[in-house]
Amino acid sequence: MEPLNALVSVSNFMLIPALAYGSQLALGALGITLIYSILRFAHFAHGDTMALGTAAVIGGTLFLQARGIGIDPLPTALLAVPFGILIMSAYLLAADRLVYRYYRKVKAKPMIFVMASLGVMFITNGITRLFMGVGETRFEDGARFLFTVREFREWSGLAEGMALRSSQALTIVTALIVMVALFWFLNRTRAGKSMRAYSDNEDLALLSGINPERVVMITWVITAILLVLAGTLYGLDKGFRPFNYFQLLLPMFAAAILGGLGSPLGAIVGAYVVAFAEMGITYAWRRVFTYLMPEGLEPTSMMQLLPVDYKFAVTFAILVIVLLFRPTGIFKGKVL
Amino acid sequence: MAEPFLIGEAMTGGYGGADILHNCTIAVEKGEIAVIVGPNGAGKSTAMKAVFGMLKLRMGQVRLQGEDITALSPQARVTKGMGFVPQTSNIFPSMTVEENLEMGAFIRKDDIRTTMEQIYDLFPILRDKRRQAAGELSGGQRQQVAVGRALMTKPKVLMLDEPTAGVSPIVMDELFDRIIEIARTGISILMVEQNARQALNIADKGYVLVQGENRYTDTGQALLADPDVRKSFLGG
């Protein structure tokens, strides 16, 4: 038995990637949960606006790279993130002005909002493809690894190796900083508190002199920050493909609903649960168990519950189970 | 007669469709308590909402300190010095007591700590629970939060829609005592009450509404003594 080797193996292939993926989902799910609690609808355009935001960042990155500006060993994309946030804030505020504000004024049902956001999704998707095409774009530069498998092996003397890609480390650290900043904003600042008040009791917020349009505006800008970061980190980690971003919609919604819609903490917890479930169930555990089981009892199969292609089925199953048995989610959010 | 501090005069209107209020007049003097009572569906709350600008009047006028405010939105009336405590959903449940008070003072740009201290002195229990989510408090305590929130703007008039709905008789007496205390500081109180007898007891002025019209208007004590009012509205 070699538990240390098992741990290293599972960290390398499962824990670290899941942690990074979970952080990316968490940033996305936070945006969904914020929009749900302030604007009170499920923002279906989230995945595609994330793609457009990333496209803007890629544009900025190419511009900077062409001029030889970089922040090696960190990826140049980080430098382009503020530009992406600016573009997406403008884009989302424009979408709000042109589409959502009208439905707010006529006090449309949430389902109508959802359909409107579906329309925005298709348009956004079209714009992204116009600029980026449908293929994959890689825009990662700078140092690829914090440490490689070989370096780790030499350092630890273990048979198994572990690598930490810089995009993964960057994702985890950035997500942590953003989450702390977001909680600080929501709980400590006047604007943040007014958002929570508006989410809690719209009419009373109005009576207290809180301007709803301002709250809505702040929400969109925060959403822009969250989704540009989420999209950029995901793209650095796995490459940029518009269709993949659209597909992220499912795990992001599953995370927000699992955590409890409207609860930021829930969105984060939900995101990691979804990420670890997706990775854990589609991971081939054979190697880990080979290290863990006594000699002669090593597994002969792959010990993989589902092929990787089915990872969205896992998310979907989580979503169905939550909606059936605990529709308010872990942290008692609102019922969709 | 001198102009009252706040008056909704000859108000006629409803929520679109048929009128609910018919030529209804409600007024309150500075530092006094005015109470609107009447049977269910008499338009008590509607009359109060009309004074606060939450429904459109077809006829009539609302004046605060002689100024016509009929056209102002409820929010604008808050800036003018009116505070309103709705009957239900009158707190921010997931926010702490202190945050509720802070949100009440959202329109103020000056230092709110003194006002907050005054409210904690008025409702000492809120000081103990200031870090607790308002939604976790008991009914009576929530009402205190609601009243406290409305007081944070330092209003000149405080309007309360059935502040004692759903609280125990002991808590009700306690709340009424606090309301008297608030009035003593010079704030006018206009409230709608289901517990007519107790409310008229503390009222300087009482309005008995029936079907959106003024039926009886007098001092609280006079209404309590009036045999007709007693028979029809106070259960003998």
Tab-separated table of N, CA, C and O in Angstrom, chain B residues 117-167:
chain	number	residue	atom	x	y	z
B	117	GLU	N	-28.849	55.580	18.151
B	117	GLU	CA	-28.827	55.458	19.616
B	117	GLU	C	-30.194	55.766	20.205
B	117	GLU	O	-30.675	55.075	21.100
B	118	GLN	N	-30.838	56.815	19.675
B	118	GLN	CA	-32.168	57.169	20.163
B	118	GLN	C	-33.143	56.017	19.967
B	118	GLN	O	-33.967	55.726	20.844
B	119	ILE	N	-33.030	55.351	18.830
B	119	ILE	CA	-33.943	54.246	18.555
B	119	ILE	C	-33.645	53.062	19.474
B	119	ILE	O	-34.553	52.404	19.971
B	120	TYR	N	-32.348	52.841	19.734
B	120	TYR	CA	-31.993	51.773	20.675
B	120	TYR	C	-32.478	52.117	22.080
B	120	TYR	O	-32.835	51.223	22.858
B	121	ASP	N	-32.497	53.416	22.427
B	121	ASP	CA	-33.027	53.799	23.741
B	121	ASP	C	-34.532	53.568	23.797
B	121	ASP	O	-35.070	53.154	24.819
B	122	LEU	N	-35.175	53.844	22.668
B	122	LEU	CA	-36.631	53.661	22.604
B	122	LEU	C	-36.994	52.177	22.643
B	122	LEU	O	-37.923	51.763	23.338
B	123	PHE	N	-36.261	51.374	21.884
B	123	PHE	CA	-36.500	49.918	21.844
B	123	PHE	C	-35.241	49.192	22.300
B	123	PHE	O	-34.465	48.715	21.471
B	124	PRO	N	-35.035	49.085	23.615
B	124	PRO	CA	-33.761	48.516	24.104
B	124	PRO	C	-33.491	47.102	23.594
B	124	PRO	O	-32.341	46.728	23.396
B	125	ILE	N	-34.549	46.354	23.334
B	125	ILE	CA	-34.347	44.969	22.885
B	125	ILE	C	-33.594	44.945	21.551
B	125	ILE	O	-32.813	44.021	21.273
B	126	LEU	N	-33.799	45.975	20.747
B	126	LEU	CA	-33.132	46.014	19.438
B	126	LEU	C	-31.625	46.188	19.589
B	126	LEU	O	-30.848	45.702	18.770
B	127	ARG	N	-31.217	46.887	20.666
B	127	ARG	CA	-29.788	47.052	20.887
B	127	ARG	C	-29.145	45.684	21.144
B	127	ARG	O	-28.083	45.376	20.605
B	128	ASP	N	-29.847	44.867	21.945
B	128	ASP	CA	-29.307	43.527	22.246
B	128	ASP	C	-29.242	42.656	21.008
B	128	ASP	O	-28.373	41.799	20.874
B	129	LYS	N	-30.188	42.870	20.090
B	129	LYS	CA	-30.281	41.970	18.931
B	129	LYS	C	-29.735	42.615	17.675
B	129	LYS	O	-30.067	42.186	16.573
B	130	ARG	N	-28.911	43.651	17.794
B	130	ARG	CA	-28.589	44.419	16.604
B	130	ARG	C	-27.779	43.644	15.579
B	130	ARG	O	-27.798	43.968	14.405
B	131	ARG	N	-27.090	42.594	15.987
B	131	ARG	CA	-26.315	41.801	15.019
B	131	ARG	C	-27.104	40.612	14.477
B	131	ARG	O	-26.594	39.824	13.705
B	132	GLN	N	-28.346	40.482	14.908
B	132	GLN	CA	-29.148	39.330	14.489
B	132	GLN	C	-29.974	39.685	13.249
B	132	GLN	O	-30.368	40.838	13.077
B	133	ALA	N	-30.221	38.675	12.405
B	133	ALA	CA	-31.053	38.926	11.226
B	133	ALA	C	-32.462	39.275	11.691
B	133	ALA	O	-33.033	38.593	12.551
B	134	ALA	N	-33.022	40.337	11.104
B	134	ALA	CA	-34.334	40.817	11.541
B	134	ALA	C	-35.416	39.758	11.330
B	134	ALA	O	-36.373	39.684	12.092
B	135	GLY	N	-35.238	38.926	10.313
B	135	GLY	CA	-36.228	37.899	10.029
B	135	GLY	C	-36.325	36.823	11.097
B	135	GLY	O	-37.286	36.068	11.153
B	136	GLU	N	-35.315	36.762	11.961
B	136	GLU	CA	-35.325	35.725	13.003
B	136	GLU	C	-36.010	36.206	14.283
B	136	GLU	O	-36.126	35.447	15.242
B	137	LEU	N	-36.433	37.471	14.311
B	137	LEU	CA	-37.021	38.012	15.546
B	137	LEU	C	-38.497	37.651	15.666
B	137	LEU	O	-39.122	37.222	14.703
B	138	SER	N	-39.037	37.875	16.869
B	138	SER	CA	-40.462	37.617	17.091
B	138	SER	C	-41.284	38.726	16.439
B	138	SER	O	-40.750	39.767	16.055
B	139	GLY	N	-42.602	38.479	16.343
B	139	GLY	CA	-43.482	39.433	15.679
B	139	GLY	C	-43.380	40.832	16.257
B	139	GLY	O	-43.258	41.813	15.522
B	140	GLY	N	-43.426	40.922	17.585
B	140	GLY	CA	-43.367	42.231	18.230
B	140	GLY	C	-42.045	42.926	17.977
B	140	GLY	O	-41.997	44.135	17.722
B	141	GLN	N	-40.969	42.149	18.030
B	141	GLN	CA	-39.649	42.730	17.802
B	141	GLN	C	-39.501	43.199	16.357
B	141	GLN	O	-38.882	44.228	16.086
B	142	ARG	N	-40.080	42.433	15.450
B	142	ARG	CA	-40.025	42.843	14.036
B	142	ARG	C	-40.743	44.167	13.836
B	142	ARG	O	-40.290	45.020	13.073
B	143	GLN	N	-41.881	44.324	14.520
B	143	GLN	CA	-42.602	45.599	14.417
B	143	GLN	C	-41.741	46.739	14.929
B	143	GLN	O	-41.746	47.838	14.394
B	144	GLN	N	-40.982	46.456	15.997
B	144	GLN	CA	-40.101	47.487	16.543
B	144	GLN	C	-39.022	47.852	15.520
B	144	GLN	O	-38.686	49.024	15.355
B	145	VAL	N	-38.491	46.811	14.851
B	145	VAL	CA	-37.503	47.077	13.803
B	145	VAL	C	-38.130	47.948	12.713
B	145	VAL	O	-37.536	48.920	12.248
B	146	ALA	N	-39.367	47.582	12.341
B	146	ALA	CA	-40.052	48.299	11.267
B	146	ALA	C	-40.257	49.763	11.637
B	146	ALA	O	-39.996	50.663	10.823
B	147	VAL	N	-40.724	49.996	12.869
B	147	VAL	CA	-40.935	51.373	13.313
B	147	VAL	C	-39.584	52.097	13.386
B	147	VAL	O	-39.446	53.234	12.937
B	148	GLY	N	-38.591	51.407	13.924
B	148	GLY	CA	-37.260	51.996	14.032
B	148	GLY	C	-36.704	52.386	12.676
B	148	GLY	O	-36.140	53.454	12.506
B	149	ARG	N	-36.896	51.513	11.700
B	149	ARG	CA	-36.405	51.802	10.352
B	149	ARG	C	-37.025	53.094	9.818
B	149	ARG	O	-36.348	53.951	9.281
B	150	ALA	N	-38.357	53.226	10.037
B	150	ALA	CA	-39.045	54.417	9.527
B	150	ALA	C	-38.589	55.671	10.282
B	150	ALA	O	-38.580	56.758	9.720
B	151	LEU	N	-38.208	55.509	11.556
B	151	LEU	CA	-37.796	56.673	12.350
B	151	LEU	C	-36.403	57.162	11.971
B	151	LEU	O	-36.009	58.270	12.331
B	152	MET	N	-35.645	56.321	11.282
B	152	MET	CA	-34.255	56.668	10.971
B	152	MET	C	-34.121	57.908	10.088
B	152	MET	O	-33.096	58.564	10.081
B	153	THR	N	-35.161	58.220	9.318
B	153	THR	CA	-35.078	59.416	8.471
B	153	THR	C	-35.405	60.675	9.269
B	153	THR	O	-35.457	61.752	8.696
B	154	LYS	N	-35.644	60.528	10.574
B	154	LYS	CA	-36.095	61.636	11.423
B	154	LYS	C	-37.339	62.286	10.832
B	154	LYS	O	-37.347	63.481	10.515
B	155	PRO	N	-38.403	61.489	10.645
B	155	PRO	CA	-39.596	62.042	9.994
B	155	PRO	C	-40.329	63.010	10.922
B	155	PRO	O	-40.135	62.994	12.125
B	156	LYS	N	-41.176	63.855	10.305
B	156	LYS	CA	-42.037	64.735	11.100
B	156	LYS	C	-43.374	64.053	11.332
B	156	LYS	O	-44.063	64.345	12.299
B	157	VAL	N	-43.739	63.170	10.402
B	157	VAL	CA	-44.967	62.399	10.550
B	157	VAL	C	-44.629	60.934	10.397
B	157	VAL	O	-43.901	60.554	9.483
B	158	LEU	N	-45.153	60.111	11.290
B	158	LEU	CA	-44.941	58.671	11.178
B	158	LEU	C	-46.292	58.028	10.918
B	158	LEU	O	-47.246	58.234	11.668
B	159	MET	N	-46.366	57.246	9.835
B	159	MET	CA	-47.615	56.595	9.500
B	159	MET	C	-47.466	55.092	9.707
B	159	MET	O	-46.543	54.473	9.203
B	160	LEU	N	-48.411	54.536	10.471
B	160	LEU	CA	-48.302	53.116	10.827
B	160	LEU	C	-49.545	52.386	10.362
B	160	LEU	O	-50.662	52.754	10.728
B	161	ASP	N	-49.351	51.351	9.550
B	161	ASP	CA	-50.491	50.560	9.082
B	161	ASP	C	-50.616	49.329	9.968
B	161	ASP	O	-49.840	48.384	9.842
B	162	GLU	N	-51.598	49.351	10.861
B	162	GLU	CA	-51.846	48.245	11.798
B	162	GLU	C	-50.580	47.721	12.457
B	162	GLU	O	-50.199	46.571	12.251
B	163	PRO	N	-49.929	48.537	13.267
B	163	PRO	CA	-48.664	48.119	13.879
B	163	PRO	C	-48.832	46.942	14.840
B	163	PRO	O	-47.877	46.226	15.090
B	164	THR	N	-50.024	46.733	15.349
B	164	THR	CA	-50.182	45.657	16.345
B	164	THR	C	-50.812	44.406	15.757
B	164	THR	O	-51.206	43.506	16.491
B	165	ALA	N	-50.925	44.346	14.430
B	165	ALA	CA	-51.528	43.154	13.817
B	165	ALA	C	-50.692	41.923	14.154
B	165	ALA	O	-49.495	41.902	13.912
B	166	GLY	N	-51.334	40.941	14.724
B	166	GLY	CA	-50.664	39.661	14.960
B	166	GLY	C	-49.716	39.627	16.131
B	166	GLY	O	-48.918	38.698	16.250
B	167	VAL	N	-49.751	40.626	17.017
B	167	VAL	CA	-48.913	40.522	18.209
B	167	VAL	C	-49.805	40.322	19.444
B	167	VAL	O	-50.995	40.619	19.419
